[in-house]
Coordinates of C-alpha atoms in Angstrom, one line a residue:
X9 CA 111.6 105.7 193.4
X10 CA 109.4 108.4 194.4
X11 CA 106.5 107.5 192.2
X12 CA 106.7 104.2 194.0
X13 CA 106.7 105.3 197.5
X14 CA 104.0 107.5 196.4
X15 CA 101.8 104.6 195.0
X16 CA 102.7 102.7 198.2
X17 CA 101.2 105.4 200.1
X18 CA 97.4 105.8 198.1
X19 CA 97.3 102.0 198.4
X20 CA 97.7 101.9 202.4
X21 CA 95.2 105.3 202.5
X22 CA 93.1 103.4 199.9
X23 CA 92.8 100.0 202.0
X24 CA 92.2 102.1 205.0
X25 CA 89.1 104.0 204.2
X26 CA 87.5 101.3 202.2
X27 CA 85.4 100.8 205.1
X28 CA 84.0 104.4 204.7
X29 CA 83.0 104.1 201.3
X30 CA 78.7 102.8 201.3
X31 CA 76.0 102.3 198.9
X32 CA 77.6 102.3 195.8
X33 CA 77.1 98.8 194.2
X34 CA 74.6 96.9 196.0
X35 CA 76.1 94.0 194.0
X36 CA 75.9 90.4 195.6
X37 CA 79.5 89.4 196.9
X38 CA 81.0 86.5 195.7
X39 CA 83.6 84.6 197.4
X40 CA 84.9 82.4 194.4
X41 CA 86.1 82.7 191.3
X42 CA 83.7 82.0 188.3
X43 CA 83.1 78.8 186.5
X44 CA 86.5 78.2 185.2
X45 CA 87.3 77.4 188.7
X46 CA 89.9 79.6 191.2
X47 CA 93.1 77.4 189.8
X48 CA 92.4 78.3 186.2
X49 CA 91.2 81.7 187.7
X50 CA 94.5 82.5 189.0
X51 CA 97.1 81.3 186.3
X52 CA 94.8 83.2 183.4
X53 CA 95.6 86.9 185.8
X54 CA 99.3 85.9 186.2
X55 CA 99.2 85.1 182.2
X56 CA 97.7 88.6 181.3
X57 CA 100.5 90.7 180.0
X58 CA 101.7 87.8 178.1
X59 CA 98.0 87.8 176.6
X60 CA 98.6 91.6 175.7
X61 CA 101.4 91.3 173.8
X62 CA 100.1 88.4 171.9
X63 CA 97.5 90.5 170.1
X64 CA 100.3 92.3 168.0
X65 CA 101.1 89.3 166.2
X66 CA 97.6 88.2 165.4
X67 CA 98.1 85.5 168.3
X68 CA 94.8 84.9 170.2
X69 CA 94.2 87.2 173.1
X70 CA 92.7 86.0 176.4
X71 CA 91.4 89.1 178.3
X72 CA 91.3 89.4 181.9
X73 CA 87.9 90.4 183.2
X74 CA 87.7 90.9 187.3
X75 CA 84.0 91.8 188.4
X76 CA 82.0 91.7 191.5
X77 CA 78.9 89.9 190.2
X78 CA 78.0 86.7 192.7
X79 CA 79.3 83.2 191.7
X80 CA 76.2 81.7 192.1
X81 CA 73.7 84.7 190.8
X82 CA 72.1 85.4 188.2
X83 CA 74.0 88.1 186.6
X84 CA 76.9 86.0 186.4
X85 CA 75.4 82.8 184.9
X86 CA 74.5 85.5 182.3
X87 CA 77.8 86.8 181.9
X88 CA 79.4 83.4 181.9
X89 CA 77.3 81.3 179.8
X90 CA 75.3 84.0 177.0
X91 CA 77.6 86.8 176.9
X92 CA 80.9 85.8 176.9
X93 CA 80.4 82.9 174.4
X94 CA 78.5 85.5 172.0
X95 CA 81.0 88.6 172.6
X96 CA 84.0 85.1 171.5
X97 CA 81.7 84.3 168.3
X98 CA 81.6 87.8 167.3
X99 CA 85.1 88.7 167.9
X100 CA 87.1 85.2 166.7
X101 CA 90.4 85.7 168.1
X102 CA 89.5 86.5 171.7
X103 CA 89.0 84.7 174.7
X104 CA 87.8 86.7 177.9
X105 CA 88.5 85.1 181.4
X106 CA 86.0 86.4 183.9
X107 CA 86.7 86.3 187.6
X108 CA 84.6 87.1 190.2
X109 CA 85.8 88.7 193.2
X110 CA 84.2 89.7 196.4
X111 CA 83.4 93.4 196.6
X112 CA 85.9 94.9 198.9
X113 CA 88.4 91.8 198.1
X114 CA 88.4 93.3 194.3
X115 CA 89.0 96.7 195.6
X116 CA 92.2 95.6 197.5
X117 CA 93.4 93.4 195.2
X118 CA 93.4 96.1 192.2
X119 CA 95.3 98.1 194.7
X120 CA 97.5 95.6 194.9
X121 CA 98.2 94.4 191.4
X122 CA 98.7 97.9 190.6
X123 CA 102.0 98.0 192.7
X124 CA 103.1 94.0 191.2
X125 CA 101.9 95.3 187.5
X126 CA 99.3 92.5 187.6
X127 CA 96.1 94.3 186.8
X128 CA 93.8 92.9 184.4
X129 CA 92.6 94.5 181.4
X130 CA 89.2 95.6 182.5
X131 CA 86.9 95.5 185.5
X132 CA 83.6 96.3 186.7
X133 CA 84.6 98.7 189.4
X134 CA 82.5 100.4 191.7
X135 CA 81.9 103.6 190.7
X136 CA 83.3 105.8 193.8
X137 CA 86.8 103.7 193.5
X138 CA 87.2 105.5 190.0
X139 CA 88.5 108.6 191.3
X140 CA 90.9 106.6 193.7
X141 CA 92.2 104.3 190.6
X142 CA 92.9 107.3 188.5
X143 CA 94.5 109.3 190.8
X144 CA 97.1 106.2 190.9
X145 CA 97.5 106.8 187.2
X146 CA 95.8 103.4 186.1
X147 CA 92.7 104.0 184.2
X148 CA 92.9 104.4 180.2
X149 CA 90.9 108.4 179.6
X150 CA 88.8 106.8 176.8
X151 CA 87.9 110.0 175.5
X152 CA 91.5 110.7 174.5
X153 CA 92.8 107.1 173.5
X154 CA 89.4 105.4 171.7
X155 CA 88.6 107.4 168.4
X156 CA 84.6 106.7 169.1
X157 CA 84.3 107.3 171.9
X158 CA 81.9 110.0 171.8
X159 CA 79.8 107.4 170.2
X160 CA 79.5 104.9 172.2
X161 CA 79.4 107.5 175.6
X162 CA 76.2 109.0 173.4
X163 CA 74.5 105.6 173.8
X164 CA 74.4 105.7 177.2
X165 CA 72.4 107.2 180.0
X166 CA 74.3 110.7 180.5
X167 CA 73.8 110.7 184.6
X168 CA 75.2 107.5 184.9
X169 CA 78.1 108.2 182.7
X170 CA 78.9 111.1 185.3
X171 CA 80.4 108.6 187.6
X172 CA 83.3 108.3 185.5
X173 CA 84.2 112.0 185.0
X174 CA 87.2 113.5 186.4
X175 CA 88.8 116.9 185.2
X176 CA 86.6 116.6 181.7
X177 CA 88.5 113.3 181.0
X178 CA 86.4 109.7 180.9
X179 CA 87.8 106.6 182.9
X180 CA 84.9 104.4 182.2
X181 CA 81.4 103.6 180.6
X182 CA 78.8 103.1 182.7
X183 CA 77.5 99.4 183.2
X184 CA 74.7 99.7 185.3
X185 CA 73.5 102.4 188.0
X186 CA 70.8 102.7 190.3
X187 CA 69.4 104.9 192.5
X188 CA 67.0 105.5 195.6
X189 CA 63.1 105.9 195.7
X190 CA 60.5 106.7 198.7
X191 CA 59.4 103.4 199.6
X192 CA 55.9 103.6 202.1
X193 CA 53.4 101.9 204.2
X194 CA 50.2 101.9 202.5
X195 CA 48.3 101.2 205.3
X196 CA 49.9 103.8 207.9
X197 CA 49.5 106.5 205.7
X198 CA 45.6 105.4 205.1
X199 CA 45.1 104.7 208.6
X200 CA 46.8 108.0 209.7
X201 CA 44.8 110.3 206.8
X202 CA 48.3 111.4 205.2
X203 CA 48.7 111.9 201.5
X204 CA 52.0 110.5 199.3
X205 CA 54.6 113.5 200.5
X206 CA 55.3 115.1 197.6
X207 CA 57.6 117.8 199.3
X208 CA 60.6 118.2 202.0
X209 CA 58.1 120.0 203.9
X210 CA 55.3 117.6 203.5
X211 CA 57.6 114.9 203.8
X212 CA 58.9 116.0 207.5
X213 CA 55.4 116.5 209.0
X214 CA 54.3 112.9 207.2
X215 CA 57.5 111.8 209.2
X216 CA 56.3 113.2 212.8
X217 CA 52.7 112.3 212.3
X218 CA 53.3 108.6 211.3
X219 CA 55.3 108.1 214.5
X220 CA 54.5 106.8 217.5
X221 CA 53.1 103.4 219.1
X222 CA 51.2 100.7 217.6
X223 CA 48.4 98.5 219.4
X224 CA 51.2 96.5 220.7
X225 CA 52.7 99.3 222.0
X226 CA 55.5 99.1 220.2
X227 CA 57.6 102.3 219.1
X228 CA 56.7 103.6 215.3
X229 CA 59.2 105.6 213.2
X230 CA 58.0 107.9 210.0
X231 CA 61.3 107.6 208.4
X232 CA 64.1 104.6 208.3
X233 CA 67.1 105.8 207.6
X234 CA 70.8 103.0 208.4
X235 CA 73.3 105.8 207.7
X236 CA 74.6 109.4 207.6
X237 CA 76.9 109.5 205.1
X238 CA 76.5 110.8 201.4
X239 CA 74.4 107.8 200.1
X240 CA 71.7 109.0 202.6
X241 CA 72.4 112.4 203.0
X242 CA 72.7 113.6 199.2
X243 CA 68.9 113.1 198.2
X244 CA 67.9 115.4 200.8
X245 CA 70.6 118.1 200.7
X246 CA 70.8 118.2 196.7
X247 CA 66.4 118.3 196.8
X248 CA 66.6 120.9 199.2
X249 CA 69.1 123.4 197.3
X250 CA 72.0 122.4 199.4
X251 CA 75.3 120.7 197.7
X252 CA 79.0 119.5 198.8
X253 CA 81.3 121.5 196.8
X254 CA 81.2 123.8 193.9
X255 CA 80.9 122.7 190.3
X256 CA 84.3 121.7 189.7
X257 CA 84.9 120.1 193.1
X258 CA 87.4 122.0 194.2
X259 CA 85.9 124.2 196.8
X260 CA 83.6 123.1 199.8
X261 CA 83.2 126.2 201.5
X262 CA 80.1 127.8 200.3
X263 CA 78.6 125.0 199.9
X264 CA 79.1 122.1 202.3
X265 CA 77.7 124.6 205.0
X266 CA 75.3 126.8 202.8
X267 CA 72.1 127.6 204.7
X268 CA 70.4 125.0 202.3
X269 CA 72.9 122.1 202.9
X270 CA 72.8 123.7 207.0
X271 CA 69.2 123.5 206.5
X272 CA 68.7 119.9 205.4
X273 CA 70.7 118.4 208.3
X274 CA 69.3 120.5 210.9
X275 CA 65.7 118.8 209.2
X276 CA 67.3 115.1 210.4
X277 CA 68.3 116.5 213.7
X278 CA 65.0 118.1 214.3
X279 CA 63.2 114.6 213.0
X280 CA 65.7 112.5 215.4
X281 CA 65.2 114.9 218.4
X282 CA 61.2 114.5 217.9
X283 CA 61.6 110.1 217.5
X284 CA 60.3 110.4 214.4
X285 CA 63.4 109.2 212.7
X286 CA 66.3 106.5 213.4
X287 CA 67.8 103.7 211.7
X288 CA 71.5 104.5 212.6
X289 CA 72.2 103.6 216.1
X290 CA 73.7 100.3 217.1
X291 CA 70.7 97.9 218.1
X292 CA 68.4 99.5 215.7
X293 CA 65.9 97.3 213.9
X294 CA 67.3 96.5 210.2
X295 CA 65.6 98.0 207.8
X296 CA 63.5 95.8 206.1
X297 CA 62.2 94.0 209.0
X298 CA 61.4 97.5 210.5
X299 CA 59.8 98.1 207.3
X300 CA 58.1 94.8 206.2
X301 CA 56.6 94.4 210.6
X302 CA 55.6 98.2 210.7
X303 CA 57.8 99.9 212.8
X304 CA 59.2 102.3 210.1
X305 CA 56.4 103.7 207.8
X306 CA 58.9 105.1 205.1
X307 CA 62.0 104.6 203.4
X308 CA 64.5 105.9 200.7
X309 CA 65.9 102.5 198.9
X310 CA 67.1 101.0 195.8
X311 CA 65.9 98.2 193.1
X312 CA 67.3 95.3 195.5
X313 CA 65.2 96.2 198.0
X314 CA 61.8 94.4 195.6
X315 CA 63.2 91.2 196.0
X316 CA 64.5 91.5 200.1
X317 CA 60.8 92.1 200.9
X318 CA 59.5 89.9 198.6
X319 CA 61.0 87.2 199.8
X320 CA 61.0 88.0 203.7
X321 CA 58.0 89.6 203.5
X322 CA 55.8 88.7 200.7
X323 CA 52.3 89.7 202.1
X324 CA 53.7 93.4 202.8
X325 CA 51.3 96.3 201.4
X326 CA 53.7 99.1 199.9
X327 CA 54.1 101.3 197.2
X328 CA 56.6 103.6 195.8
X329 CA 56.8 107.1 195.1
X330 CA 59.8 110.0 193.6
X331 CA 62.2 111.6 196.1
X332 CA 60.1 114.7 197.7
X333 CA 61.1 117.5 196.1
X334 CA 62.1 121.2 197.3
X335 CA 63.8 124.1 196.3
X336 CA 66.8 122.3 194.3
X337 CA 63.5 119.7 192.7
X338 CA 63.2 115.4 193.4
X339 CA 67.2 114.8 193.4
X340 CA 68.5 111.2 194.9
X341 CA 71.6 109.8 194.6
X342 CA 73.2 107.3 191.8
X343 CA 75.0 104.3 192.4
X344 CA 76.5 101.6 190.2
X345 CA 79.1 100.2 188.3
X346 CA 81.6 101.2 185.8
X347 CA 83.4 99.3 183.0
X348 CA 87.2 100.5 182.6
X349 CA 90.5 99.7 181.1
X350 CA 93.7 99.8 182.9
X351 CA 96.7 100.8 181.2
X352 CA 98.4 97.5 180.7
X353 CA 95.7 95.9 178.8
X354 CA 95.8 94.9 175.1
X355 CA 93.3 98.1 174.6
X356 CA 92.0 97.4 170.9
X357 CA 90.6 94.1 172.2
X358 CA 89.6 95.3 175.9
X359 CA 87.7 98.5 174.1
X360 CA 85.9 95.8 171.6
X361 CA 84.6 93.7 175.1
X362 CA 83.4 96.7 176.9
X363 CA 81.8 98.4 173.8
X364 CA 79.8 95.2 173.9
X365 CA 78.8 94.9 177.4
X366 CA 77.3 98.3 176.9
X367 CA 75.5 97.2 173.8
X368 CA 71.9 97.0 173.9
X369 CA 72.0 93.1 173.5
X370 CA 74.3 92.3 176.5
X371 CA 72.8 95.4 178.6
X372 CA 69.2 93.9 178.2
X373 CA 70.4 90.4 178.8
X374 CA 71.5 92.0 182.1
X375 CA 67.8 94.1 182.5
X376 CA 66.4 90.3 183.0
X377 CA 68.8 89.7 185.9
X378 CA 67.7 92.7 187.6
X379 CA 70.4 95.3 186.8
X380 CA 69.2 98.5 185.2
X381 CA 70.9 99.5 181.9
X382 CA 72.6 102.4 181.0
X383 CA 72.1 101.8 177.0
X384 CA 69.4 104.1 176.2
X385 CA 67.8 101.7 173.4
X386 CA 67.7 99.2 176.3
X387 CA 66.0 101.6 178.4
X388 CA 63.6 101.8 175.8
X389 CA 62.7 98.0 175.6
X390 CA 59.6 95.7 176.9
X391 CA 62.3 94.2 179.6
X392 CA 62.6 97.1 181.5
X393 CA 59.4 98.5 181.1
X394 CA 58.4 95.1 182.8
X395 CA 61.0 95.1 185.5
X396 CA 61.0 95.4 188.6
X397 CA 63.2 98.3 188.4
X398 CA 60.9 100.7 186.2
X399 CA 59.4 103.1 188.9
X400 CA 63.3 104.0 189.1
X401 CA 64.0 105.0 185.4
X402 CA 62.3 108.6 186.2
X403 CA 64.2 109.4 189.3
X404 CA 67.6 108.1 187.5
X405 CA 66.8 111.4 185.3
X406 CA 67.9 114.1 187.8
X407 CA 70.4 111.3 190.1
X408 CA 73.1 112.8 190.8
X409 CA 77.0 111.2 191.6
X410 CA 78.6 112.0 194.2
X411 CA 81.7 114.1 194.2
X412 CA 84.1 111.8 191.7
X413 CA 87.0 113.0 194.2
X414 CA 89.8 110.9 195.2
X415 CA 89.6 111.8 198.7
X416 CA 85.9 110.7 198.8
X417 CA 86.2 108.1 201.1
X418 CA 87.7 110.3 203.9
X419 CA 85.3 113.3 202.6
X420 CA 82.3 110.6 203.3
X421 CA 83.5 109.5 206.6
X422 CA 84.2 113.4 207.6
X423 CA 80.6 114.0 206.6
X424 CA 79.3 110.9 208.8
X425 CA 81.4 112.1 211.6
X426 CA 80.0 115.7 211.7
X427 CA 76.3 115.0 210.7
X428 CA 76.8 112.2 213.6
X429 CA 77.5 115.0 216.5
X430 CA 74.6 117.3 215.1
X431 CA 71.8 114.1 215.5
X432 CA 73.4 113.7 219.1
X433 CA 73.1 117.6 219.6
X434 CA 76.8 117.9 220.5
X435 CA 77.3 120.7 218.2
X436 CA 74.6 123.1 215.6
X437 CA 74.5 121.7 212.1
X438 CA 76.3 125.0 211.0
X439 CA 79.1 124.7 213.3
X440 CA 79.7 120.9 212.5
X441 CA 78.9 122.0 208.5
X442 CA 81.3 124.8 208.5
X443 CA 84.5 122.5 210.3
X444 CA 83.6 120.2 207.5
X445 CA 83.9 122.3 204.9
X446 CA 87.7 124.0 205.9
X447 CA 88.7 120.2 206.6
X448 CA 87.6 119.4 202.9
X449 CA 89.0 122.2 201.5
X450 CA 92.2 120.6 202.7
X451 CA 91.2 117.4 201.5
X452 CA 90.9 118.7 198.0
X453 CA 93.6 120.2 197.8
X454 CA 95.5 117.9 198.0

């Protein structure tokens, strides 16, 4: 009884802060079910522990796949009608139902299904819910239940596989992940005589001297920037020495308000304070029609952001460029999505699926659609090196994750909150770093 009150409770905390938790996926939401239709859809997840058993007796398995991928983009017409049919050939036997969910609609209902003992046998999860899901004693650890492990995990882009981690046990295999680049103006750096900023220093002065008014009279801002939580933060604190908590993320103090991690958000305040930067204020021009009209000359972003100028914008002169670097070197931030197995599922079959949606096959069928793999042969191919995506293959060499905590989403709202009152000059970047870090030492500790 007091395991279940105590799974009642992370689900209600878990619901709560969803809303805190940003940048992570970047996938398109879906509000339907795939092709089988939401009926079908709904009677295959209340079928799945039936399916499990089956396996055992050399019955055919259906598996239950719940994703996030669009109903109506690409990735999932590539899921639905090349991958699935060829994982089905290969492995006679099994049948995978995929369902697509919305993005915060999958996170609730796994929460959910956890407490009805109606989870599927593998999802693509955002990879800051991991943390959360294991805390709730849900996830398989891979490396301890799948003899090869090792393996397949060697296969695949080590940063990436990061996101998973907790306590030196695996929960996942990394799907796909991403990251942020400097995106910039062409012209206003040109017109203004300003070089590429290569550095956190060079980076700050390109940021005051690109602001300013246009011939229209019309305010000009060096530096977009829609947020102050981790997603944004981390590429400047981790580039400029600064971190969140110490190597096994148990600790904050130290390091949440160590004079480099002081020092980079004392560098936004000064930026804000000057106009040079803004982006997170209600009433704020979005950022690509900030970016793509001139009014912000630069920008930290992801692979998605190509295809949003390109189509709103398709005349727009930019280029792209690493993270600046400083003292800790170019250091952004990794986002993404995770393949695991819940503890339910029929895991001989479930670990066969996900071995093969990490496969350089299926993880190049999904380069074409725009996501970048984590298979390292994939990496390797003519489809990436074509992609959109390939000025970000670099930078995903030094990414970081973000602390795979389960009390992230509260640590990221904390973090929002206090950086929030240093921009607004109601308290010193070390006095708001320094509250931080005792509240997340409790946070942690828990």
């Amino acid at each position: 009884m007091k395991e279940r009150k105590k799974l009642l409770a992370i689900i209600l905390a878990s619901v709560t802060c969803l809303a805190a938790m940003t940048g992570c996926g970047q996938s398109p939401a879906a509000s339907a079910s795939d092709t089988n239709g939401q009926e079908t859809a709904k009677q295959n997840e209340a079928s799945s522990d039936t399916d499990a058993k089956e396996d055992a007796s050399g019955e055919e398995v259906t598996l239950n796949f719940w994703h996030h991928y669009s109903a109506q983009s690409p990735e999932n017409e590539t899921l639905t009608t090349v991958l699935i049919p060829k994982f089905e050939e290969e492995n006679p036997g099994i049948k995978v139902n995929a369902v697509s969910h919305e993005w915060a609609d999958l996170h609730d209902k796994l929460l959910i299904s956890a407490e009805s003992d109606t989870l599927p046998d593998v999802a693509r999860l955002d990879s800051a819910w991991i943390p959360e899901l294991q805390k709730m004693g849900i996830l398989v650890p891979l490396n301890k239940e799948m003899s090869d492990y090792n393996d397949i995990a060697g296969g695949l882009l080590e940063s990436a596989m990061s996101t998973a981690e907790i306590a030196g046990d695996n929960y996942g295999l990394a799907l796909n992940t991403n990251t942020k680049i400097l995106y910039y103006n062409v012209e206003l750096l040109e017109e203004n005589g300003i070089s590429v900023p290569k550095t956190m220093d060079e980076f700050a002065e390109a940021c005051k001297k690109l602001s300013g008014t246009n011939a229209n009279g019309q305010q000009i801002w060096g530096y977009d920037e829609p947020g102050l939580s981790g997603w944004n933060l981390c590429p400047f604190i981790w580039s400029m020495g600064g971190s969140l908590t110490n190597e096994d993320q148990t600790k904050a103090t130290g390091y949440l308000n160590s004079k480099e991690t002081v020092a980079a958000i004392e560098m936004f305040a000064d930026l804000y304070k000057e106009n040079a930067i803004t982006g997170w204020n209600s009433g704020d021009i979005p950022m690509t029609d900030g970016f793509g009209t001139g009014r912000y000359a630069m920008l930290l972003e992801g692979p998605w952001k190509v295809a949003e100028l390109a189509g709103a914008y398709p005349d727009f002169k930019y280029e792209t460029a690493p993270v600046p670097a400083g003292d800790g070197g170019s250091i952004s931030v990794l986002g993404g999505e995770d393949i695991s197995m819940f503890n339910s599922a029929n895991k001989d079959a479930a670990w066969k699926f996900m071995k093969f949606m990490t496969s350089e096959f299926a993880q190049e069928e999904m380069a074409k659609c725009g996501q970048i793999p984590v298979n390292k042969e994939a990496l390797e191919s003519e489809t990436v090196k074509a992609a959109d995506f390939a000025p970000y293959i670099e930078q995903l060499k030094t990414a970081k994750s973000r602390p795979t905590v389960a009390c992230w989403s509260e640590f990221d709202s904390e973090l929002a909150a206090a950086v929030t009152d240093v921009v607004n000059g109601d308290k010193t970047a070390q006095e708001a770093m320094d509250e931080l870090a005792e509240k997340v030492d409790g946070l942690l500790a828990e």
